[in-house]
Amino acid sequence: MRIAHAMIEVSNVSHRYGAHEVLKAVNLRIGERRVGIIGANGSGKSTFARLLNGLLIPDEGSVTVDGIDTREDVKAVRRRVGFVFQNPDNQIVFPIVEEDVAFGLRNLKLPKDEVARRVDAVLERYRLERLRDHATHLLSGGEKQMLAISAVLVMEPRYVVLDEPMTLLDLRNKKLVLEIIRGIEQPVVLVTHDLDHLRDFDRIVVFDEGGVMADGPPETAIREYVRAMA
Amino acid sequence: MLSLYVPGDSIVHRLPAGPKLLALFAASTALFAVSGIPIHAAELLAVAGLFRAARLPWRDTLHQLRPALIFLVPIFLFHAFVTDWRLGIETVLRILVLLLLAVLVTLTTKLSDMIDVLERALRPLRHVGVNPSKAGMMLSMVIRFIPLMTREAREILEAQRARGLDRSALALLVPLLIKTLKMAGDLSDAIEARGYDPETVAPVWRRWG
């Protein structure tokens, strides 16, 4: 399902860490509901994901979200693009579940009753209600990742980018988190190594050595990726 | 160990954090203004009554007290042998009452409420450049990350033991420092991604305040 105009546009983007160029003149328009990003370790896919919500500003080229350039108004971009990290321990800021979910909403300067309403709704929806008062460091790996995703979704971003959110999880929690990702209403960009999770996606982009190696529907893009990795 | 709050709806839980902290401060000062074994024993009974009113599980209370209790024995023995055993009992009772009161406040007060009190207390210092919001955020993050750092240190020690290294401060500190810096970088990214602005927003959110 392709949306008429691209909402996230990556134009001629290059980025380097020191002398190492991790992305080389990448051009992509993302307008689909479900986009998977795959590639070998060090291929540039996580760097690409970080560019989408302005965590990184490209050395060359531009990234725009709904026409807003990350270089010009990074705060507006971050409000639009929610970002879930691989390791929830590095994403959870507050020691109590409820406080962590509310953190992003406080940053949006919403009134207290609105914050309370949204926190209640998201805790109930993602089955965290019983853990509301719990210490975040005592949660299981799966619960932590659910909290991290909830804390992003409570802000109601227009797009959600997830950078390998299931890598550290066991099979049961992977399934649970995947179910949550499938239920996200917003357009999703998912960086992953698990090809099975992408079978029902609209589009797969394969990164290799800082560039796009393949781009298309899952069956063709995954086939090319598997062939290249063989 | 940290984030010790035990959820509940007792009268002690419902008391606001400010008065509770103020009462703790006043009680700890008053404890040193009075003396006598019967007085401190009565105080201990009163504190036990407060614990009963708070309906706290004894296991959580003992868990909090255990590390401190170890120090009470040598304190008593010191007084018994060097000064007077009665003074030993009085000192131990005094410390015990103080510890129990602190544990009571900690177990019945949310961290966010305590940080909120801290932020309000620091507000007058804005004029001398103190940002209460940043101070509250720092305290919260310290409390959030101490368990993580402890876990990281344990994992490093285990990995080293598995490779035959018994104990080496340097071999622990270097990887721990590297991991901490990496964690700090990731956390800074996460906070930015969630739109934090220290100049305009207090980090702690309270439902009823």
Short mmCIF file of C-alpha atoms in Angstrom, two decimals:
data_model
loop_
_atom_site.label_atom_id
_atom_site.label_comp_id
_atom_site.label_asym_id
_atom_site.label_seq_id
_atom_site.Cartn_x
_atom_site.Cartn_y
_atom_site.Cartn_z
CA MET A 1 0.00 0.00 0.00
CA ARG A 2 1.81 3.10 -1.20
CA ILE A 3 0.72 6.51 0.00
CA ALA A 4 0.48 9.18 -2.68
CA HIS A 5 3.37 11.37 -1.50
CA ALA A 6 6.48 10.45 0.44
CA MET A 7 6.33 11.60 4.03
CA ILE A 8 9.88 10.82 5.04
CA GLU A 9 12.38 11.80 2.40
CA VAL A 10 16.08 11.04 2.54
CA SER A 11 17.95 12.95 -0.17
CA ASN A 12 21.51 12.23 -1.11
CA VAL A 13 22.51 11.53 2.50
CA SER A 14 26.06 10.71 3.48
CA HIS A 15 27.28 10.28 7.03
CA ARG A 16 30.57 9.37 8.59
CA TYR A 17 31.95 8.55 12.03
CA GLY A 18 35.47 9.98 11.98
CA ALA A 19 37.10 8.74 8.80
CA HIS A 20 34.63 5.88 8.34
CA GLU A 21 31.82 6.66 5.92
CA VAL A 22 28.78 4.69 7.10
CA LEU A 23 26.21 6.03 4.62
CA LYS A 24 27.03 6.96 1.04
CA ALA A 25 24.66 9.18 -0.94
CA VAL A 26 21.47 7.39 0.12
CA ASN A 27 18.18 8.43 -1.53
CA LEU A 28 14.87 7.04 -0.24
CA ARG A 29 11.27 8.11 -0.01
CA ILE A 30 9.27 6.37 2.67
CA GLY A 31 5.51 6.50 2.43
CA GLU A 32 4.40 2.93 3.07
CA ARG A 33 2.69 1.72 6.24
CA ARG A 34 5.26 -0.95 7.01
CA VAL A 35 8.90 -0.66 5.93
CA GLY A 36 11.59 -3.12 6.99
CA ILE A 37 15.28 -2.24 7.03
CA ILE A 38 17.72 -5.14 6.89
CA GLY A 39 21.43 -5.56 6.29
CA ALA A 40 24.59 -7.05 7.75
CA ASN A 41 26.18 -5.62 10.91
CA GLY A 42 27.87 -2.34 10.06
CA SER A 43 25.90 -1.87 6.84
CA GLY A 44 24.54 1.51 8.01
CA LYS A 45 20.96 0.56 8.83
CA SER A 46 20.99 1.81 12.46
CA THR A 47 22.64 5.06 11.40
CA PHE A 48 19.93 5.43 8.77
CA ALA A 49 17.22 4.88 11.41
CA ARG A 50 18.76 7.51 13.70
CA LEU A 51 18.67 10.04 10.89
CA LEU A 52 14.90 9.66 10.57
CA ASN A 53 14.06 11.37 13.86
CA GLY A 54 17.00 13.73 13.96
CA LEU A 55 19.11 11.83 16.50
CA LEU A 56 21.78 12.22 13.85
CA ILE A 57 22.00 15.10 11.42
CA PRO A 58 23.54 13.99 8.12
CA ASP A 59 26.97 15.30 7.14
CA GLU A 60 25.70 15.76 3.59
CA GLY A 61 22.22 15.74 2.07
CA SER A 62 18.95 16.18 3.92
CA VAL A 63 16.23 14.26 5.78
CA THR A 64 12.73 15.71 5.82
CA VAL A 65 9.64 14.49 7.66
CA ASP A 66 6.36 15.89 6.31
CA GLY A 67 8.48 18.53 4.63
CA ILE A 68 10.33 19.51 7.85
CA ASP A 69 14.11 19.29 7.55
CA THR A 70 15.84 17.68 10.57
CA ARG A 71 18.55 20.30 10.23
CA GLU A 72 16.05 23.17 10.53
CA ASP A 73 13.58 22.03 13.21
CA VAL A 74 14.74 18.88 14.92
CA LYS A 75 12.23 19.23 17.79
CA ALA A 76 9.28 19.23 15.39
CA VAL A 77 10.72 16.15 13.67
CA ARG A 78 11.15 14.32 16.99
CA ARG A 79 7.54 15.07 17.89
CA ARG A 80 6.52 13.37 14.65
CA VAL A 81 8.88 10.40 14.70
CA GLY A 82 8.93 8.14 17.77
CA PHE A 83 12.09 6.08 18.23
CA VAL A 84 12.46 2.74 20.02
CA PHE A 85 16.01 1.61 20.81
CA GLN A 86 17.42 -1.91 20.85
CA ASN A 87 18.19 -1.99 24.56
CA PRO A 88 15.26 -0.75 26.68
CA ASP A 89 17.56 -0.33 29.69
CA ASN A 90 19.20 2.56 27.87
CA GLN A 91 15.86 4.11 27.02
CA ILE A 92 13.97 3.94 30.31
CA VAL A 93 14.70 7.15 32.19
CA PHE A 94 12.64 6.89 35.36
CA PRO A 95 12.70 4.32 38.15
CA ILE A 96 8.92 3.81 38.23
CA VAL A 97 6.88 2.51 35.25
CA GLU A 98 4.14 5.16 35.38
CA GLU A 99 6.66 8.00 35.69
CA ASP A 100 8.63 6.78 32.71
CA VAL A 101 5.54 6.62 30.48
CA ALA A 102 4.63 10.16 31.55
CA PHE A 103 8.11 11.58 30.89
CA GLY A 104 7.64 12.27 27.16
CA LEU A 105 4.18 13.77 27.71
CA ARG A 106 5.60 16.17 30.29
CA ASN A 107 8.09 17.26 27.68
CA LEU A 108 5.17 18.06 25.39
CA LYS A 109 3.86 20.34 28.17
CA LEU A 110 0.44 18.71 28.22
CA PRO A 111 -1.99 19.45 31.08
CA LYS A 112 -1.89 17.02 34.00
CA ASP A 113 -5.30 15.46 33.38
CA GLU A 114 -4.39 14.85 29.73
CA VAL A 115 -1.11 13.22 30.84
CA ALA A 116 -2.99 11.01 33.32
CA ARG A 117 -5.59 10.02 30.71
CA ARG A 118 -2.98 9.07 28.12
CA VAL A 119 -0.80 7.21 30.63
CA ASP A 120 -3.80 5.20 31.86
CA ALA A 121 -4.86 4.35 28.30
CA VAL A 122 -1.42 3.18 27.18
CA LEU A 123 -0.75 1.16 30.35
CA GLU A 124 -4.05 -0.63 29.89
CA ARG A 125 -3.60 -1.18 26.17
CA TYR A 126 -0.13 -2.69 26.50
CA ARG A 127 -0.92 -4.77 29.59
CA LEU A 128 1.29 -2.76 31.92
CA GLU A 129 -1.47 -1.63 34.27
CA ARG A 130 -0.51 -4.15 36.97
CA LEU A 131 3.09 -2.86 36.81
CA ARG A 132 2.18 0.83 37.12
CA ASP A 133 3.96 1.33 40.47
CA HIS A 134 6.77 -1.14 39.87
CA ALA A 135 10.45 -0.34 39.78
CA THR A 136 11.62 -0.32 36.16
CA HIS A 137 14.88 -2.11 36.92
CA LEU A 138 12.96 -5.10 38.28
CA LEU A 139 10.94 -5.70 35.08
CA SER A 140 11.70 -8.64 32.80
CA GLY A 141 13.36 -8.01 29.41
CA GLY A 142 10.03 -8.27 27.59
CA GLU A 143 8.26 -5.98 30.06
CA LYS A 144 11.04 -3.42 29.72
CA GLN A 145 10.74 -3.41 25.93
CA MET A 146 6.93 -3.12 26.19
CA LEU A 147 7.43 -0.17 28.51
CA ALA A 148 9.91 1.42 26.11
CA ILE A 149 7.47 1.03 23.20
CA SER A 150 4.54 2.28 25.32
CA ALA A 151 6.55 5.31 26.39
CA VAL A 152 7.03 6.20 22.72
CA LEU A 153 3.47 5.40 21.58
CA VAL A 154 1.91 7.44 24.39
CA MET A 155 3.29 10.52 22.66
CA GLU A 156 1.18 9.65 19.61
CA PRO A 157 3.91 10.22 17.03
CA ARG A 158 2.97 10.17 13.35
CA TYR A 159 5.67 7.60 12.54
CA VAL A 160 7.43 4.99 14.64
CA VAL A 161 11.01 3.87 14.02
CA LEU A 162 12.20 0.76 15.88
CA ASP A 163 15.87 -0.17 15.89
CA GLU A 164 16.17 -3.93 16.45
CA PRO A 165 13.66 -3.93 19.33
CA MET A 166 13.52 -7.73 19.57
CA THR A 167 17.22 -8.57 19.45
CA LEU A 168 17.63 -9.01 23.22
CA LEU A 169 14.36 -10.86 23.80
CA ASP A 170 13.48 -14.53 24.20
CA LEU A 171 11.07 -16.20 21.78
CA ARG A 172 7.93 -15.56 23.82
CA ASN A 173 8.69 -11.87 24.36
CA LYS A 174 9.70 -11.49 20.71
CA LYS A 175 6.26 -12.75 19.76
CA LEU A 176 4.61 -10.36 22.21
CA VAL A 177 6.55 -7.33 20.99
CA LEU A 178 5.97 -8.30 17.35
CA GLU A 179 2.25 -8.46 18.09
CA ILE A 180 2.42 -4.93 19.50
CA ILE A 181 4.35 -3.68 16.47
CA ARG A 182 1.75 -5.25 14.16
CA GLY A 183 -0.96 -3.38 16.07
CA ILE A 184 0.67 0.06 15.77
CA GLU A 185 -1.62 2.29 13.77
CA GLN A 186 1.08 4.67 12.56
CA PRO A 187 3.51 3.97 9.70
CA VAL A 188 6.38 1.85 11.04
CA VAL A 189 10.04 1.59 10.03
CA LEU A 190 11.51 -1.56 11.60
CA VAL A 191 15.23 -2.30 11.60
CA THR A 192 15.74 -6.01 12.22
CA HIS A 193 17.80 -9.13 11.53
CA ASP A 194 14.73 -11.37 11.76
CA LEU A 195 13.57 -11.82 8.18
CA ASP A 196 10.52 -13.80 9.29
CA HIS A 197 9.11 -10.68 10.95
CA LEU A 198 8.99 -8.87 7.64
CA ARG A 199 7.00 -11.26 5.44
CA ASP A 200 3.83 -9.15 5.65
CA PHE A 201 5.58 -5.78 5.29
CA ASP A 202 4.89 -3.46 2.35
CA ARG A 203 8.50 -2.78 1.51
CA ILE A 204 11.98 -3.96 2.46
CA VAL A 205 15.13 -1.89 2.05
CA VAL A 206 18.42 -3.81 2.16
CA PHE A 207 21.53 -1.90 3.23
CA ASP A 208 25.03 -2.98 2.30
CA GLU A 209 28.26 -1.08 2.94
CA GLY A 210 26.47 2.23 3.46
CA GLY A 211 24.24 2.05 0.41
CA VAL A 212 20.92 0.55 -0.65
CA MET A 213 21.54 -2.88 -2.15
CA ALA A 214 17.92 -3.84 -2.76
CA ASP A 215 14.56 -2.15 -2.32
CA GLY A 216 11.16 -3.68 -2.98
CA PRO A 217 8.49 -6.08 -1.76
CA PRO A 218 9.61 -8.66 0.84
CA GLU A 219 9.82 -11.68 -1.47
CA THR A 220 12.27 -10.07 -3.91
CA ALA A 221 14.28 -7.91 -1.48
CA ILE A 222 14.75 -10.71 1.08
CA ARG A 223 15.73 -13.14 -1.71
CA GLU A 224 18.42 -10.74 -2.90
CA TYR A 225 19.67 -10.20 0.65
CA VAL A 226 19.88 -13.92 1.38
CA ARG A 227 21.71 -14.48 -1.93
CA ALA A 228 24.22 -11.71 -1.14
CA MET A 229 24.87 -13.10 2.35
CA ALA A 230 25.35 -16.70 1.15
CA MET B 1 17.27 -2.02 46.87
CA LEU B 2 16.36 1.28 45.20
CA SER B 3 12.97 2.59 44.17
CA LEU B 4 11.75 1.13 47.41
CA TYR B 5 8.18 2.34 47.39
CA VAL B 6 5.68 -0.31 48.40
CA PRO B 7 2.26 0.58 46.94
CA GLY B 8 -0.55 0.93 49.44
CA ASP B 9 -3.49 3.06 50.51
CA SER B 10 -2.83 3.38 54.24
CA ILE B 11 -3.01 6.71 56.02
CA VAL B 12 0.80 6.87 56.06
CA HIS B 13 0.88 6.32 52.28
CA ARG B 14 -1.67 9.06 51.75
CA LEU B 15 0.25 11.69 53.73
CA PRO B 16 1.96 14.15 51.36
CA ALA B 17 5.72 13.74 50.86
CA GLY B 18 6.60 17.24 52.11
CA PRO B 19 5.16 16.87 55.64
CA LYS B 20 6.55 13.32 55.89
CA LEU B 21 10.08 14.46 55.06
CA LEU B 22 9.73 17.44 57.36
CA ALA B 23 8.53 15.17 60.20
CA LEU B 24 11.46 12.83 59.58
CA PHE B 25 13.86 15.76 59.81
CA ALA B 26 12.21 17.05 63.01
CA ALA B 27 12.11 13.59 64.62
CA SER B 28 15.75 12.87 63.83
CA THR B 29 16.74 16.16 65.47
CA ALA B 30 14.51 15.57 68.51
CA LEU B 31 15.94 12.05 68.97
CA PHE B 32 19.27 13.52 69.95
CA ALA B 33 17.71 16.09 72.27
CA VAL B 34 16.23 13.47 74.61
CA SER B 35 17.88 10.58 76.42
CA GLY B 36 16.98 7.57 78.53
CA ILE B 37 16.29 3.94 77.70
CA PRO B 38 12.56 4.07 78.62
CA ILE B 39 12.01 7.12 76.36
CA HIS B 40 13.71 5.52 73.34
CA ALA B 41 11.89 2.23 73.99
CA ALA B 42 8.60 4.15 73.94
CA GLU B 43 9.64 5.81 70.69
CA LEU B 44 10.39 2.40 69.23
CA LEU B 45 6.89 1.23 70.19
CA ALA B 46 5.37 4.33 68.61
CA VAL B 47 7.30 3.72 65.38
CA ALA B 48 6.14 0.09 65.40
CA GLY B 49 2.60 1.46 65.64
CA LEU B 50 3.25 3.63 62.57
CA PHE B 51 4.49 0.58 60.67
CA ARG B 52 1.32 -1.25 61.64
CA ALA B 53 -0.76 1.69 60.41
CA ALA B 54 1.19 1.67 57.14
CA ARG B 55 0.43 -2.06 56.69
CA LEU B 56 3.92 -2.71 55.32
CA PRO B 57 5.19 -6.24 54.79
CA TRP B 58 7.79 -7.06 57.47
CA ARG B 59 9.96 -8.72 54.86
CA ASP B 60 10.48 -5.41 52.98
CA THR B 61 11.25 -3.58 56.23
CA LEU B 62 13.79 -6.15 57.38
CA HIS B 63 15.34 -6.22 53.90
CA GLN B 64 15.95 -2.47 54.16
CA LEU B 65 17.25 -2.65 57.71
CA ARG B 66 19.51 -5.68 57.37
CA PRO B 67 22.70 -3.90 56.19
CA ALA B 68 22.39 -1.28 58.95
CA LEU B 69 21.61 -3.83 61.68
CA ILE B 70 25.05 -5.37 61.16
CA PHE B 71 26.61 -2.13 62.43
CA LEU B 72 24.46 -1.99 65.56
CA VAL B 73 26.15 -5.01 67.14
CA PRO B 74 29.70 -3.54 67.14
CA ILE B 75 28.31 -0.19 68.32
CA PHE B 76 26.71 -1.90 71.32
CA LEU B 77 29.82 -3.99 72.01
CA PHE B 78 32.02 -0.90 71.84
CA HIS B 79 29.93 0.87 74.48
CA ALA B 80 29.59 -2.28 76.61
CA PHE B 81 33.35 -2.71 76.85
CA VAL B 82 34.61 0.87 76.66
CA THR B 83 31.92 3.04 78.28
CA ASP B 84 28.67 1.65 79.72
CA TRP B 85 26.31 -1.10 78.47
CA ARG B 86 23.29 1.11 79.26
CA LEU B 87 24.68 3.81 76.98
CA GLY B 88 25.16 1.07 74.37
CA ILE B 89 21.48 0.10 74.52
CA GLU B 90 20.40 3.74 74.40
CA THR B 91 22.58 4.47 71.36
CA VAL B 92 21.37 1.36 69.54
CA LEU B 93 17.72 2.21 70.30
CA ARG B 94 18.21 5.77 69.09
CA ILE B 95 19.77 4.66 65.80
CA LEU B 96 17.13 1.97 65.34
CA VAL B 97 14.27 4.46 65.74
CA LEU B 98 15.93 6.81 63.27
CA LEU B 99 16.50 4.04 60.73
CA LEU B 100 12.95 2.75 61.07
CA LEU B 101 11.50 6.22 60.53
CA ALA B 102 13.64 6.69 57.41
CA VAL B 103 12.59 3.26 56.09
CA LEU B 104 8.94 4.07 56.82
CA VAL B 105 9.11 7.29 54.78
CA THR B 106 11.01 5.56 51.96
CA LEU B 107 8.62 2.61 51.72
CA THR B 108 5.47 4.74 51.76
CA THR B 109 6.53 7.65 49.53
CA LYS B 110 6.96 7.57 45.76
CA LEU B 111 10.35 8.67 44.54
CA SER B 112 8.69 11.15 42.18
CA ASP B 113 6.95 12.80 45.15
CA MET B 114 10.23 13.07 47.04
CA ILE B 115 11.97 14.55 44.00
CA ASP B 116 9.10 16.99 43.64
CA VAL B 117 9.70 18.15 47.22
CA LEU B 118 13.40 18.50 46.43
CA GLU B 119 12.62 20.57 43.34
CA ARG B 120 10.30 22.85 45.30
CA ALA B 121 12.90 23.21 48.04
CA LEU B 122 15.54 24.17 45.46
CA ARG B 123 13.34 26.69 43.67
CA PRO B 124 14.62 29.71 45.66
CA LEU B 125 18.14 28.81 44.50
CA ARG B 126 17.24 29.55 40.88
CA HIS B 127 18.63 33.06 41.43
CA VAL B 128 22.10 31.64 42.07
CA GLY B 129 22.03 29.47 38.96
CA VAL B 130 20.60 26.20 40.36
CA ASN B 131 18.15 24.54 37.96
CA PRO B 132 15.74 22.52 40.19
CA SER B 133 14.46 20.58 37.18
CA LYS B 134 17.97 19.42 36.29
CA ALA B 135 18.70 18.57 39.94
CA GLY B 136 15.53 16.44 40.14
CA MET B 137 16.39 14.76 36.85
CA MET B 138 19.91 14.01 38.06
CA LEU B 139 18.68 12.47 41.28
CA SER B 140 16.12 10.38 39.46
CA MET B 141 18.71 9.13 36.97
CA VAL B 142 21.19 8.28 39.70
CA ILE B 143 18.54 6.17 41.39
CA ARG B 144 17.50 4.64 38.07
CA PHE B 145 21.06 3.75 37.07
CA ILE B 146 22.61 2.47 40.30
CA PRO B 147 20.94 -0.96 39.88
CA LEU B 148 22.05 -1.05 36.23
CA MET B 149 25.63 -0.19 37.11
CA THR B 150 25.60 -2.81 39.87
CA ARG B 151 24.41 -5.41 37.35
CA GLU B 152 27.07 -4.36 34.83
CA ALA B 153 29.80 -4.60 37.50
CA ARG B 154 28.55 -8.07 38.51
CA GLU B 155 28.57 -9.24 34.89
CA ILE B 156 32.12 -7.95 34.36
CA LEU B 157 33.30 -9.69 37.54
CA GLU B 158 31.63 -12.94 36.49
CA ALA B 159 33.17 -12.76 33.01
CA GLN B 160 36.58 -12.18 34.56
CA ARG B 161 36.18 -15.04 37.02
CA ALA B 162 35.13 -17.30 34.15
CA ARG B 163 38.42 -16.42 32.46
CA GLY B 164 40.48 -17.17 35.57
CA LEU B 165 41.00 -13.63 36.93
CA ASP B 166 40.26 -13.51 40.63
CA ARG B 167 40.07 -9.88 41.73
CA SER B 168 41.51 -6.78 40.10
CA ALA B 169 40.18 -3.26 40.64
CA LEU B 170 41.68 -2.03 37.37
CA ALA B 171 40.22 -4.91 35.37
CA LEU B 172 36.80 -4.02 36.77
CA LEU B 173 36.98 -0.24 36.56
CA VAL B 174 38.18 0.14 32.97
CA PRO B 175 35.41 -1.90 31.28
CA LEU B 176 32.86 -0.47 33.73
CA LEU B 177 33.88 3.07 32.81
CA ILE B 178 33.64 2.27 29.09
CA LYS B 179 30.20 0.68 29.52
CA THR B 180 29.03 3.62 31.63
CA LEU B 181 30.10 6.15 29.01
CA LYS B 182 28.36 4.11 26.29
CA MET B 183 25.23 3.87 28.44
CA ALA B 184 25.32 7.62 29.10
CA GLY B 185 25.55 8.29 25.35
CA ASP B 186 22.61 5.98 24.60
CA LEU B 187 20.55 7.48 27.40
CA SER B 188 21.26 10.98 26.20
CA ASP B 189 19.98 9.92 22.74
CA ALA B 190 16.86 8.42 24.33
CA ILE B 191 16.13 11.55 26.36
CA GLU B 192 16.56 13.72 23.28
CA ALA B 193 14.34 11.40 21.25
CA ARG B 194 11.62 11.89 23.86
CA GLY B 195 11.80 15.65 23.59
CA TYR B 196 13.40 16.61 26.92
CA ASP B 197 14.14 20.29 27.40
CA PRO B 198 15.67 21.09 30.81
CA GLU B 199 14.97 24.79 30.50
CA THR B 200 11.22 24.51 30.27
CA VAL B 201 10.03 21.27 31.80
CA ALA B 202 10.25 19.70 35.23
CA PRO B 203 11.09 16.04 34.65
CA VAL B 204 9.02 14.55 37.40
CA TRP B 205 5.35 14.05 36.83
CA ARG B 206 2.91 13.63 39.65
CA ARG B 207 -0.60 12.45 39.17
CA TRP B 208 -2.01 14.24 42.18
CA GLY B 209 -0.20 17.50 42.61
#
